[in-house]
mmCIF file of C-alpha atoms and ligand atoms in Angstrom:
data_model
loop_
_atom_site.group_PDB
_atom_site.id
_atom_site.type_symbol
_atom_site.label_atom_id
_atom_site.label_comp_id
_atom_site.label_asym_id
_atom_site.label_seq_id
_atom_site.Cartn_x
_atom_site.Cartn_y
_atom_site.Cartn_z
ATOM 1 C CA UNK A 1193 19.744 6.392 -5.479
ATOM 2 C CA UNK A 1194 16.120 7.346 -5.771
ATOM 3 C CA UNK A 1195 15.836 11.012 -6.749
ATOM 4 C CA UNK A 1196 12.259 11.398 -5.284
ATOM 5 C CA UNK A 1197 13.498 11.317 -1.790
ATOM 6 C CA UNK A 1198 15.980 14.296 -2.306
ATOM 7 C CA UNK A 1199 15.051 17.804 -1.163
ATOM 8 C CA UNK A 1200 16.384 20.739 -3.096
ATOM 9 C CA UNK A 1201 19.378 21.317 -0.881
ATOM 10 C CA UNK A 1202 20.443 17.687 -0.867
ATOM 11 C CA UNK A 1203 20.156 17.462 -4.708
ATOM 12 C CA UNK A 1204 22.028 20.706 -5.183
ATOM 13 C CA UNK A 1205 24.731 19.204 -3.121
ATOM 14 C CA UNK A 1206 24.747 15.728 -4.742
ATOM 15 C CA UNK A 1207 24.761 17.297 -8.263
ATOM 16 C CA UNK A 1208 27.667 19.524 -7.327
ATOM 17 C CA UNK A 1209 29.630 16.443 -6.020
ATOM 18 C CA UNK A 1210 29.098 14.851 -9.428
ATOM 19 C CA UNK A 1211 30.868 17.919 -10.939
ATOM 20 C CA UNK A 1212 27.752 19.778 -12.297
ATOM 21 C CA UNK A 1213 26.578 23.239 -11.379
ATOM 22 C CA UNK A 1214 24.091 23.447 -8.512
ATOM 23 C CA UNK A 1215 21.487 25.078 -10.618
ATOM 24 C CA UNK A 1216 21.308 21.909 -12.709
ATOM 25 C CA UNK A 1217 19.425 20.343 -9.657
ATOM 26 C CA UNK A 1218 16.779 23.056 -10.093
ATOM 27 C CA UNK A 1219 16.417 22.154 -13.667
ATOM 28 C CA UNK A 1220 15.987 18.419 -12.786
ATOM 29 C CA UNK A 1221 13.474 19.306 -10.021
ATOM 30 C CA UNK A 1222 11.539 21.415 -12.565
ATOM 31 C CA UNK A 1223 11.300 18.475 -15.027
ATOM 32 C CA UNK A 1224 10.212 16.098 -12.398
ATOM 33 C CA UNK A 1225 7.787 18.072 -10.269
ATOM 34 C CA UNK A 1226 6.375 20.574 -12.797
ATOM 35 C CA UNK A 1227 6.477 18.564 -15.999
ATOM 36 C CA UNK A 1228 6.388 15.125 -14.559
ATOM 37 C CA UNK A 1229 9.206 13.938 -16.747
ATOM 38 C CA UNK A 1230 11.018 11.065 -15.237
ATOM 39 C CA UNK A 1231 13.495 10.154 -18.054
ATOM 40 C CA UNK A 1232 16.813 12.063 -18.093
ATOM 41 C CA UNK A 1233 16.912 11.677 -21.811
ATOM 42 C CA UNK A 1234 14.064 14.015 -22.160
ATOM 43 C CA UNK A 1235 15.683 16.770 -20.092
ATOM 44 C CA UNK A 1236 16.726 18.863 -23.032
ATOM 45 C CA UNK A 1237 18.372 21.641 -21.088
ATOM 46 C CA UNK A 1238 21.036 19.263 -19.719
ATOM 47 C CA UNK A 1239 24.080 18.212 -21.854
ATOM 48 C CA UNK A 1240 24.113 14.725 -23.288
ATOM 49 C CA UNK A 1241 27.073 13.598 -21.114
ATOM 50 C CA UNK A 1242 25.339 15.036 -18.017
ATOM 51 C CA UNK A 1243 22.085 13.225 -18.803
ATOM 52 C CA UNK A 1244 23.990 10.004 -19.311
ATOM 53 C CA UNK A 1245 25.890 10.360 -16.072
ATOM 54 C CA UNK A 1246 22.609 11.285 -14.160
ATOM 55 C CA UNK A 1247 20.745 8.300 -15.480
ATOM 56 C CA UNK A 1248 23.507 6.122 -14.181
ATOM 57 C CA UNK A 1249 23.476 7.552 -10.725
ATOM 58 C CA UNK A 1250 19.749 8.170 -10.139
ATOM 59 C CA UNK A 1251 16.672 6.256 -10.481
ATOM 60 C CA UNK A 1252 13.076 7.649 -10.304
ATOM 61 C CA UNK A 1253 11.024 4.621 -9.737
ATOM 62 C CA UNK A 1254 10.868 1.589 -7.458
ATOM 63 C CA UNK A 1255 7.135 0.721 -7.712
ATOM 64 C CA UNK A 1256 5.625 -1.392 -10.484
ATOM 65 C CA UNK A 1257 2.107 -0.595 -11.464
ATOM 66 C CA UNK A 1258 0.101 -3.801 -11.278
ATOM 67 C CA UNK A 1259 -3.359 -2.804 -11.869
ATOM 68 C CA UNK A 1260 -5.775 0.041 -12.216
ATOM 69 C CA UNK A 1261 -9.451 -0.288 -11.404
ATOM 70 C CA UNK A 1262 -11.697 2.528 -12.450
ATOM 71 C CA UNK A 1263 -15.237 3.346 -11.028
ATOM 72 C CA UNK A 1264 -17.557 6.285 -11.297
ATOM 73 C CA UNK A 1265 -16.106 8.346 -8.544
ATOM 74 C CA UNK A 1266 -12.579 6.945 -8.136
ATOM 75 C CA UNK A 1267 -9.713 5.148 -9.771
ATOM 76 C CA UNK A 1268 -7.721 2.629 -7.594
ATOM 77 C CA UNK A 1269 -4.136 1.947 -8.497
ATOM 78 C CA UNK A 1270 -2.332 -1.031 -7.225
ATOM 79 C CA UNK A 1271 1.541 -0.897 -7.174
ATOM 80 C CA UNK A 1272 4.021 -3.588 -6.256
ATOM 81 C CA UNK A 1273 7.087 -2.484 -4.267
ATOM 82 C CA UNK A 1274 10.654 -3.891 -5.000
ATOM 83 C CA UNK A 1275 10.331 -6.376 -2.188
ATOM 84 C CA UNK A 1276 7.052 -7.802 -3.441
ATOM 85 C CA UNK A 1277 4.306 -6.042 -1.447
ATOM 86 C CA UNK A 1278 1.208 -4.613 -2.891
ATOM 87 C CA UNK A 1279 0.038 -1.007 -1.989
ATOM 88 C CA UNK A 1280 -2.938 0.906 -3.057
ATOM 89 C CA UNK A 1281 -3.408 4.550 -3.940
ATOM 90 C CA UNK A 1282 -6.880 5.974 -4.816
ATOM 91 C CA UNK A 1283 -7.649 8.884 -7.052
ATOM 92 C CA UNK A 1284 -10.839 10.407 -5.985
ATOM 93 C CA UNK A 1285 -13.015 12.576 -8.247
ATOM 94 C CA UNK A 1286 -14.678 15.274 -6.161
ATOM 95 C CA UNK A 1287 -17.112 17.656 -7.654
ATOM 96 C CA UNK A 1288 -14.534 20.320 -8.741
ATOM 97 C CA UNK A 1289 -11.164 18.711 -8.041
ATOM 98 C CA UNK A 1290 -9.184 15.533 -7.783
ATOM 99 C CA UNK A 1291 -7.848 14.182 -4.440
ATOM 100 C CA UNK A 1292 -5.174 11.511 -4.185
ATOM 101 C CA UNK A 1293 -5.412 9.117 -1.284
ATOM 102 C CA UNK A 1294 -1.923 7.842 -0.550
ATOM 103 C CA UNK A 1295 -0.598 4.870 1.477
ATOM 104 C CA UNK A 1296 2.108 5.515 4.080
ATOM 105 C CA UNK A 1297 2.796 1.947 5.150
ATOM 106 C CA UNK A 1298 2.287 -1.498 3.992
ATOM 107 C CA UNK A 1299 -0.463 -2.795 6.346
ATOM 108 C CA UNK A 1300 -0.975 -1.134 9.708
ATOM 109 C CA UNK A 1301 0.058 -2.027 13.308
ATOM 110 C CA UNK A 1302 -2.773 0.006 14.888
ATOM 111 C CA UNK A 1303 -5.305 -2.773 14.757
ATOM 112 C CA UNK A 1304 -8.554 -0.963 14.724
ATOM 113 C CA UNK A 1305 -11.162 -3.808 14.635
ATOM 114 C CA UNK A 1306 -13.270 -2.326 11.904
ATOM 115 C CA UNK A 1307 -10.496 -1.715 9.386
ATOM 116 C CA UNK A 1308 -9.441 -4.025 6.664
ATOM 117 C CA UNK A 1309 -5.860 -2.694 6.515
ATOM 118 C CA UNK A 1310 -5.416 -3.926 10.138
ATOM 119 C CA UNK A 1311 -6.051 -7.428 9.116
ATOM 120 C CA UNK A 1312 -2.622 -8.160 7.833
ATOM 121 C CA UNK A 1313 -0.714 -6.278 10.526
ATOM 122 C CA UNK A 1314 2.315 -4.027 9.590
ATOM 123 C CA UNK A 1315 4.729 -5.325 7.049
ATOM 124 C CA UNK A 1316 6.857 -2.278 6.815
ATOM 125 C CA UNK A 1317 7.039 1.476 6.417
ATOM 126 C CA UNK A 1318 6.986 3.022 3.056
ATOM 127 C CA UNK A 1319 9.948 5.124 2.128
ATOM 128 C CA UNK A 1320 9.562 8.752 1.337
ATOM 129 C CA UNK A 1321 10.197 8.158 -2.445
ATOM 130 C CA UNK A 1322 7.532 5.425 -2.569
ATOM 131 C CA UNK A 1323 5.033 7.825 -1.167
ATOM 132 C CA UNK A 1324 6.094 10.577 -3.570
ATOM 133 C CA UNK A 1325 6.099 8.121 -6.450
ATOM 134 C CA UNK A 1326 2.350 7.302 -5.806
ATOM 135 C CA UNK A 1327 1.647 10.855 -6.704
ATOM 136 C CA UNK A 1328 3.884 11.061 -9.668
ATOM 137 C CA UNK A 1329 2.667 7.778 -11.241
ATOM 138 C CA UNK A 1330 -0.958 8.729 -10.909
ATOM 139 C CA UNK A 1331 -0.366 12.353 -12.091
ATOM 140 C CA UNK A 1332 1.349 10.997 -15.281
ATOM 141 C CA UNK A 1333 -1.779 8.962 -15.979
ATOM 142 C CA UNK A 1334 -4.139 11.801 -15.340
ATOM 143 C CA UNK A 1335 -4.791 14.955 -17.517
ATOM 144 C CA UNK A 1336 -5.891 17.309 -14.709
ATOM 145 C CA UNK A 1337 -3.374 18.382 -12.210
ATOM 146 C CA UNK A 1338 -3.959 16.773 -8.776
ATOM 147 C CA UNK A 1339 -3.822 19.451 -6.068
ATOM 148 C CA UNK A 1340 -5.156 17.585 -2.995
ATOM 149 C CA UNK A 1341 -3.503 14.705 -1.135
ATOM 150 C CA UNK A 1342 -4.832 12.923 1.869
ATOM 151 C CA UNK A 1343 -2.769 10.318 3.918
ATOM 152 C CA UNK A 1344 -5.773 8.026 4.345
ATOM 153 C CA UNK A 1345 -4.634 4.893 2.398
ATOM 154 C CA UNK A 1346 -2.929 2.050 4.024
ATOM 155 C CA UNK A 1347 -1.064 2.705 7.232
ATOM 156 C CA UNK A 1348 -0.799 5.093 10.136
ATOM 157 C CA UNK A 1349 1.260 8.107 8.875
ATOM 158 C CA UNK A 1350 2.348 9.218 12.168
ATOM 159 C CA UNK A 1351 3.950 5.827 12.919
ATOM 160 C CA UNK A 1352 6.162 6.481 9.894
ATOM 161 C CA UNK A 1353 6.864 10.136 10.864
ATOM 162 C CA UNK A 1354 10.180 10.836 9.220
ATOM 163 C CA UNK A 1355 9.278 9.352 5.788
ATOM 164 C CA UNK A 1356 5.899 10.956 5.735
ATOM 165 C CA UNK A 1357 7.449 14.318 6.755
ATOM 166 C CA UNK A 1358 9.928 14.055 3.944
ATOM 167 C CA UNK A 1359 7.165 13.200 1.433
ATOM 168 C CA UNK A 1360 5.106 16.055 2.756
ATOM 169 C CA UNK A 1361 7.987 18.480 2.301
ATOM 170 C CA UNK A 1362 8.316 17.480 -1.456
ATOM 171 C CA UNK A 1363 4.583 17.905 -1.787
ATOM 172 C CA UNK A 1364 4.402 21.504 -0.365
ATOM 173 C CA UNK A 1365 7.702 22.939 -1.338
ATOM 174 C CA UNK A 1366 7.683 25.406 -4.186
ATOM 175 C CA UNK A 1367 10.590 23.449 -5.890
ATOM 176 C CA UNK A 1368 8.556 20.239 -5.390
ATOM 177 C CA UNK A 1369 4.805 19.553 -6.126
ATOM 178 C CA UNK A 1370 4.018 22.885 -4.728
ATOM 179 C CA UNK A 1371 0.706 21.893 -3.203
ATOM 180 C CA UNK A 1372 -1.016 24.365 -0.818
ATOM 181 C CA UNK A 1373 -0.502 23.045 2.899
ATOM 182 C CA UNK A 1374 -4.240 23.425 3.143
ATOM 183 C CA UNK A 1375 -4.697 20.762 0.565
ATOM 184 C CA UNK A 1376 -2.466 18.158 2.217
ATOM 185 C CA UNK A 1377 -4.250 16.154 4.970
ATOM 186 C CA UNK A 1378 -2.499 13.856 7.440
ATOM 187 C CA UNK A 1379 -5.124 11.411 9.097
ATOM 188 C CA UNK A 1380 -4.175 9.674 12.247
ATOM 189 C CA UNK A 1381 -5.616 7.334 14.643
ATOM 190 C CA UNK A 1382 -4.443 9.706 17.488
ATOM 191 C CA UNK A 1383 -0.913 8.708 18.560
ATOM 192 C CA UNK A 1384 -0.400 11.215 21.283
ATOM 193 C CA UNK A 1385 3.408 11.497 21.336
ATOM 194 C CA UNK A 1386 3.522 11.752 17.579
ATOM 195 C CA UNK A 1387 0.926 14.482 17.748
ATOM 196 C CA UNK A 1388 3.028 16.373 20.267
ATOM 197 C CA UNK A 1389 5.823 16.000 17.885
ATOM 198 C CA UNK A 1390 3.794 17.270 14.973
ATOM 199 C CA UNK A 1391 2.714 20.253 17.112
ATOM 200 C CA UNK A 1392 6.290 21.315 17.479
ATOM 201 C CA UNK A 1393 7.139 20.773 13.874
ATOM 202 C CA UNK A 1394 6.547 23.891 11.715
ATOM 203 C CA UNK A 1395 6.203 21.937 8.590
ATOM 204 C CA UNK A 1396 3.967 19.277 9.771
ATOM 205 C CA UNK A 1397 1.616 21.344 11.943
ATOM 206 C CA UNK A 1398 0.750 23.592 8.896
ATOM 207 C CA UNK A 1399 -0.762 20.837 6.908
ATOM 208 C CA UNK A 1400 -4.309 19.645 7.657
ATOM 209 C CA UNK A 1401 -4.874 17.417 10.546
ATOM 210 C CA UNK A 1402 -7.549 14.688 10.627
ATOM 211 C CA UNK A 1403 -8.029 12.489 13.663
ATOM 212 C CA UNK A 1404 -10.059 9.276 13.599
ATOM 213 C CA UNK A 1405 -12.187 9.547 16.696
ATOM 214 C CA UNK A 1406 -14.849 7.000 15.939
ATOM 215 C CA UNK A 1407 -16.316 7.100 19.326
ATOM 216 C CA UNK A 1408 -16.694 9.759 22.050
ATOM 217 C CA UNK A 1409 -16.542 7.184 24.948
ATOM 218 C CA UNK A 1410 -13.151 5.918 26.091
ATOM 219 C CA UNK A 1411 -14.405 2.405 26.812
ATOM 220 C CA UNK A 1412 -15.920 1.844 23.357
ATOM 221 C CA UNK A 1413 -13.037 3.589 21.625
ATOM 222 C CA UNK A 1414 -10.713 1.207 23.387
ATOM 223 C CA UNK A 1415 -12.779 -1.706 22.055
ATOM 224 C CA UNK A 1416 -12.709 -0.548 18.474
ATOM 225 C CA UNK A 1417 -9.421 1.167 18.380
ATOM 226 C CA UNK A 1418 -7.173 -0.567 20.959
ATOM 227 C CA UNK A 1419 -4.530 2.024 20.812
ATOM 228 C CA UNK A 1420 -6.775 3.986 23.043
ATOM 229 C CA UNK A 1421 -5.427 2.098 26.054
ATOM 230 C CA UNK A 1422 -2.211 3.740 25.641
ATOM 231 C CA UNK A 1423 -3.497 6.897 24.035
ATOM 232 C CA UNK A 1424 -6.451 7.746 26.482
ATOM 233 C CA UNK A 1425 -9.330 9.743 24.806
ATOM 234 C CA UNK A 1426 -9.132 12.606 27.292
ATOM 235 C CA UNK A 1427 -5.443 13.218 26.778
ATOM 236 C CA UNK A 1428 -5.848 13.000 23.033
ATOM 237 C CA UNK A 1429 -8.593 15.644 23.173
ATOM 238 C CA UNK A 1430 -6.352 17.923 25.385
ATOM 239 C CA UNK A 1431 -3.493 17.596 22.862
ATOM 240 C CA UNK A 1432 -5.947 18.522 20.009
ATOM 241 C CA UNK A 1433 -7.242 21.387 21.977
ATOM 242 C CA UNK A 1434 -3.845 22.874 22.539
ATOM 243 C CA UNK A 1435 -2.538 22.046 18.996
ATOM 244 C CA UNK A 1436 -1.271 25.223 17.374
ATOM 245 C CA UNK A 1437 -3.438 25.691 14.375
ATOM 246 C CA UNK A 1438 -2.990 28.079 11.490
ATOM 247 C CA UNK A 1439 -5.683 30.871 11.321
ATOM 248 C CA UNK A 1440 -8.998 29.856 10.133
ATOM 249 C CA UNK A 1441 -7.972 26.081 10.330
ATOM 250 C CA UNK A 1442 -9.954 23.455 12.005
ATOM 251 C CA UNK A 1443 -9.105 19.920 13.026
ATOM 252 C CA UNK A 1444 -11.244 17.320 11.314
ATOM 253 C CA UNK A 1445 -12.615 14.550 13.575
ATOM 254 C CA UNK A 1446 -13.334 11.586 11.491
ATOM 255 C CA UNK A 1447 -16.208 9.458 12.729
ATOM 256 C CA UNK A 1448 -16.912 6.258 10.874
ATOM 257 C CA UNK A 1449 -20.487 5.273 11.731
ATOM 258 C CA UNK A 1450 -20.984 1.674 12.350
ATOM 259 C CA UNK A 1451 -24.352 0.237 12.813
ATOM 260 C CA UNK A 1452 -25.317 -0.601 16.264
ATOM 261 C CA UNK A 1453 -21.798 0.237 17.532
ATOM 262 C CA UNK A 1454 -21.392 3.992 17.686
ATOM 263 C CA UNK A 1455 -24.304 5.473 15.665
ATOM 264 C CA UNK A 1456 -26.792 5.988 18.370
ATOM 265 C CA UNK A 1457 -28.225 9.522 19.143
ATOM 266 C CA UNK A 1458 -26.583 9.183 22.536
ATOM 267 C CA UNK A 1459 -23.215 8.789 20.960
ATOM 268 C CA UNK A 1460 -23.792 11.970 19.051
ATOM 269 C CA UNK A 1461 -24.867 13.736 22.356
ATOM 270 C CA UNK A 1462 -21.693 12.436 23.959
ATOM 271 C CA UNK A 1463 -19.681 13.738 21.067
ATOM 272 C CA UNK A 1464 -21.130 17.196 21.592
ATOM 273 C CA UNK A 1465 -20.070 17.043 25.303
ATOM 274 C CA UNK A 1466 -16.521 15.922 24.352
ATOM 275 C CA UNK A 1467 -16.104 18.850 21.872
ATOM 276 C CA UNK A 1468 -17.732 21.127 24.509
ATOM 277 C CA UNK A 1469 -16.894 24.730 24.070
ATOM 278 C CA UNK A 1470 -14.238 23.950 21.340
ATOM 279 C CA UNK A 1471 -16.752 23.725 18.518
ATOM 280 C CA UNK A 1472 -14.927 26.362 16.514
ATOM 281 C CA UNK A 1473 -11.664 24.243 16.550
ATOM 282 C CA UNK A 1474 -13.203 21.140 15.143
ATOM 283 C CA UNK A 1475 -15.309 19.922 12.297
ATOM 284 C CA UNK A 1476 -16.725 16.331 12.110
ATOM 285 C CA UNK A 1477 -16.730 14.052 9.087
ATOM 286 C CA UNK A 1478 -19.303 11.472 9.372
ATOM 287 C CA UNK A 1479 -18.282 8.340 7.295
ATOM 288 C CA UNK A 1480 -20.882 5.676 6.843
ATOM 289 C CA UNK A 1481 -19.085 2.443 7.289
ATOM 290 C CA UNK A 1482 -17.973 0.496 4.186
ATOM 291 C CA UNK A 1483 -18.712 -3.191 4.952
ATOM 292 C CA UNK A 1484 -15.928 -5.620 4.361
ATOM 293 C CA UNK A 1485 -16.565 -9.353 3.900
ATOM 294 C CA UNK A 1486 -13.890 -10.224 6.394
ATOM 295 C CA UNK A 1487 -15.383 -8.071 9.198
ATOM 296 C CA UNK A 1488 -18.501 -8.336 11.260
ATOM 297 C CA UNK A 1489 -19.644 -4.750 10.856
ATOM 298 C CA UNK A 1490 -22.228 -2.993 8.758
ATOM 299 C CA UNK A 1491 -23.443 0.365 7.595
ATOM 300 C CA UNK A 1492 -26.160 2.200 9.377
ATOM 301 C CA UNK A 1493 -29.211 3.143 7.352
ATOM 302 C CA UNK A 1494 -29.129 6.737 6.011
ATOM 303 C CA UNK A 1495 -31.892 7.764 8.399
ATOM 304 C CA UNK A 1496 -29.652 7.139 11.499
ATOM 305 C CA UNK A 1497 -26.714 8.872 9.806
ATOM 306 C CA UNK A 1498 -28.945 12.051 9.318
ATOM 307 C CA UNK A 1499 -30.148 11.770 12.911
ATOM 308 C CA UNK A 1500 -26.618 11.741 14.049
ATOM 309 C CA UNK A 1501 -25.621 14.730 12.010
ATOM 310 C CA UNK A 1502 -28.802 16.575 13.141
ATOM 311 C CA UNK A 1503 -27.658 16.347 16.880
ATOM 312 C CA UNK A 1504 -24.282 17.828 15.996
ATOM 313 C CA UNK A 1505 -25.937 20.628 13.849
ATOM 314 C CA UNK A 1506 -28.385 21.331 16.638
ATOM 315 C CA UNK A 1507 -25.282 22.137 18.704
ATOM 316 C CA UNK A 1508 -23.663 24.325 16.253
ATOM 317 C CA UNK A 1509 -21.032 21.747 15.378
ATOM 318 C CA UNK A 1510 -20.130 21.518 11.747
ATOM 319 C CA UNK A 1511 -20.586 17.904 10.499
ATOM 320 C CA UNK A 1512 -20.449 16.715 6.853
ATOM 321 C CA UNK A 1513 -21.482 13.224 5.761
ATOM 322 C CA UNK A 1514 -18.571 11.842 3.535
ATOM 323 C CA UNK A 1515 -19.214 8.606 1.766
ATOM 324 C CA UNK A 1516 -15.918 6.800 1.327
ATOM 325 C CA UNK A 1517 -15.290 6.853 -2.352
ATOM 326 C CA UNK A 1518 -14.691 4.098 -4.702
ATOM 327 C CA UNK A 1519 -16.903 1.555 -2.979
ATOM 328 C CA UNK A 1520 -17.528 -0.257 -6.194
ATOM 329 C CA UNK A 1521 -13.827 -0.844 -6.823
ATOM 330 C CA UNK A 1522 -13.853 -3.144 -3.931
ATOM 331 C CA UNK A 1523 -11.773 -1.380 -1.258
ATOM 332 C CA UNK A 1524 -12.100 2.442 -0.861
ATOM 333 C CA UNK A 1525 -10.005 5.053 0.508
ATOM 334 C CA UNK A 1526 -9.357 4.240 4.100
ATOM 335 C CA UNK A 1527 -10.337 0.646 3.598
ATOM 336 C CA UNK A 1528 -7.545 -0.808 1.725
ATOM 337 C CA UNK A 1529 -5.947 -4.169 1.925
ATOM 338 C CA UNK A 1530 -3.407 -6.199 0.113
ATOM 339 C CA UNK A 1531 -5.989 -8.186 -1.718
ATOM 340 C CA UNK A 1532 -5.176 -8.079 -5.234
ATOM 341 C CA UNK A 1533 -5.291 -11.961 -5.419
ATOM 342 C CA UNK A 1534 -8.976 -11.832 -4.590
ATOM 343 C CA UNK A 1535 -9.705 -9.172 -7.237
ATOM 344 C CA UNK A 1536 -7.727 -11.099 -9.919
ATOM 345 C CA UNK A 1537 -9.780 -14.063 -9.184
ATOM 346 C CA UNK A 1538 -13.065 -12.120 -9.322
ATOM 347 C CA UNK A 1539 -12.071 -10.681 -12.808
ATOM 348 C CA UNK A 1540 -10.555 -13.852 -13.889
ATOM 349 C CA UNK A 1541 -7.569 -12.105 -15.296
ATOM 350 C CA UNK A 1542 -4.086 -11.107 -14.533
ATOM 351 C CA UNK A 1543 -0.953 -12.851 -13.592
ATOM 352 C CA UNK A 1544 -0.064 -14.097 -10.038
ATOM 353 C CA UNK A 1545 1.336 -11.511 -7.800
ATOM 354 C CA UNK A 1546 3.262 -12.752 -4.827
ATOM 355 C CA UNK A 1547 2.486 -10.674 -1.733
HETATM 356 N N1 SAH B 508 -4.491 5.310 9.787
HETATM 357 C C1 SAH B 508 -5.006 6.596 9.629
HETATM 358 C C2 SAH B 508 -5.320 6.861 8.142
HETATM 359 C C3 SAH B 508 -5.788 5.786 7.357
HETATM 360 S S1 SAH B 508 -7.455 5.165 7.655
HETATM 361 C C4 SAH B 508 -6.196 6.826 10.398
HETATM 362 O O1 SAH B 508 -6.681 5.864 11.017
HETATM 363 O O2 SAH B 508 -6.690 7.908 10.430
HETATM 364 C C5 SAH B 508 -8.471 6.552 7.113
HETATM 365 C C6 SAH B 508 -9.815 6.605 7.587
HETATM 366 O O3 SAH B 508 -10.583 5.572 7.048
HETATM 367 C C7 SAH B 508 -9.893 6.535 9.137
HETATM 368 O O4 SAH B 508 -10.687 7.589 9.526
HETATM 369 C C8 SAH B 508 -10.632 5.190 9.289
HETATM 370 O O5 SAH B 508 -11.375 5.266 10.489
HETATM 371 C C9 SAH B 508 -11.558 5.045 8.096
HETATM 372 N N2 SAH B 508 -11.936 3.736 7.799
HETATM 373 C C10 SAH B 508 -11.250 2.512 8.060
HETATM 374 N N3 SAH B 508 -12.024 1.512 7.653
HETATM 375 C C11 SAH B 508 -13.154 1.944 7.129
HETATM 376 C C12 SAH B 508 -14.288 1.347 6.605
HETATM 377 N N4 SAH B 508 -14.501 0.116 6.337
HETATM 378 N N5 SAH B 508 -15.267 2.193 6.170
HETATM 379 C C13 SAH B 508 -15.214 3.652 6.263
HETATM 380 N N6 SAH B 508 -14.095 4.190 6.803
HETATM 381 C C14 SAH B 508 -13.137 3.419 7.278
HETATM 382 FE FE1 SF4 B 509 -4.451 1.617 10.882
HETATM 383 FE FE2 SF4 B 509 -6.115 3.724 10.282
HETATM 384 FE FE3 SF4 B 509 -6.929 1.168 9.792
HETATM 385 FE FE4 SF4 B 509 -6.703 2.028 12.352
HETATM 386 S S1 SF4 B 509 -8.117 2.813 10.800
HETATM 387 S S2 SF4 B 509 -6.073 0.094 11.473
HETATM 388 S S3 SF4 B 509 -4.957 3.445 12.134
HETATM 389 S S4 SF4 B 509 -5.229 2.324 8.834
#
């Protein structure tokens, strides 16, 4: 049984069934999520027989670290799952803090035409413990405490709702990683039913919500994000406008700027119209496209990025330009793919990894 998928209540219950006092569960959680100790032998406030029994019943890990690729502003970690898939996690160095970009699925079924993760389709959902483990593993390898998490790695988090919810609960609970809800961001391509579910879910609606908009026009969005057919843009906007937000919180609209596709001033003007009078509810993140050798899209020049931003600013809409980090490590946050083989070839090292 993997301990990283238990919440406090479940663990207290389980530990009691094993003949231990329930408060032992709190001691274990404290070791794991406050000290990042994942070996029962080191849990010195538990008796030796208890430690031995617990290590027979519980495991902590199911991922195997395969590679770590540092760059100036990010470190990319590659993990292998028990069933042989590779997933990626990116630690991003921001100016004054660290942000961890976690994967929620192996691949993705949503099929956005510009996204490398879509190329392999969906292999499977990640379990809650596999999501939490990405955090623990990277934290154990990092001196500074990681306090921000974004679900912007591989996968569509809302298509794996239950496991993502469970992982989020470990992340924000005081007995768990105890991250501020404001520092956990779930990014979605805009699955309307799942957004409705999220809006009724007290835990999930209190974390940050980011929605990948990528075009203010239904037609074009349908082309680059085919889920728009079943999740129409107008309906998506209506759900977002009604979404119950905590005070002072805004929804982030992510807009990947792709040269000649959605980066025209007219697109910016259309975006202004789409947001309309709800400019206080939204902020826009403009992300210049990260080109991928397997995809026919490119990044606009900086001038058009600024021009786009200016239109939004001119209409009092807050818009930041966010360069996707870790570009040099061949695959950035939000642009991940099961491509270790390629990288191994490039570096001429490493053992073969079946994927
Ligand atoms: N599936 C979720 C979360 C993962 S993708 C979603 O779509 O929101 C995270 C972000 O990366 C999305 O906003 C997506 O539009 C963006 N992205 C995907 N490919 C990219 C690329 N090549 N360059 C820049 N951003 C990209
Ligand atoms: Fe999936 Fe997000 Fe990539 Fe679209 S952008 S294919 S939803 S990971």
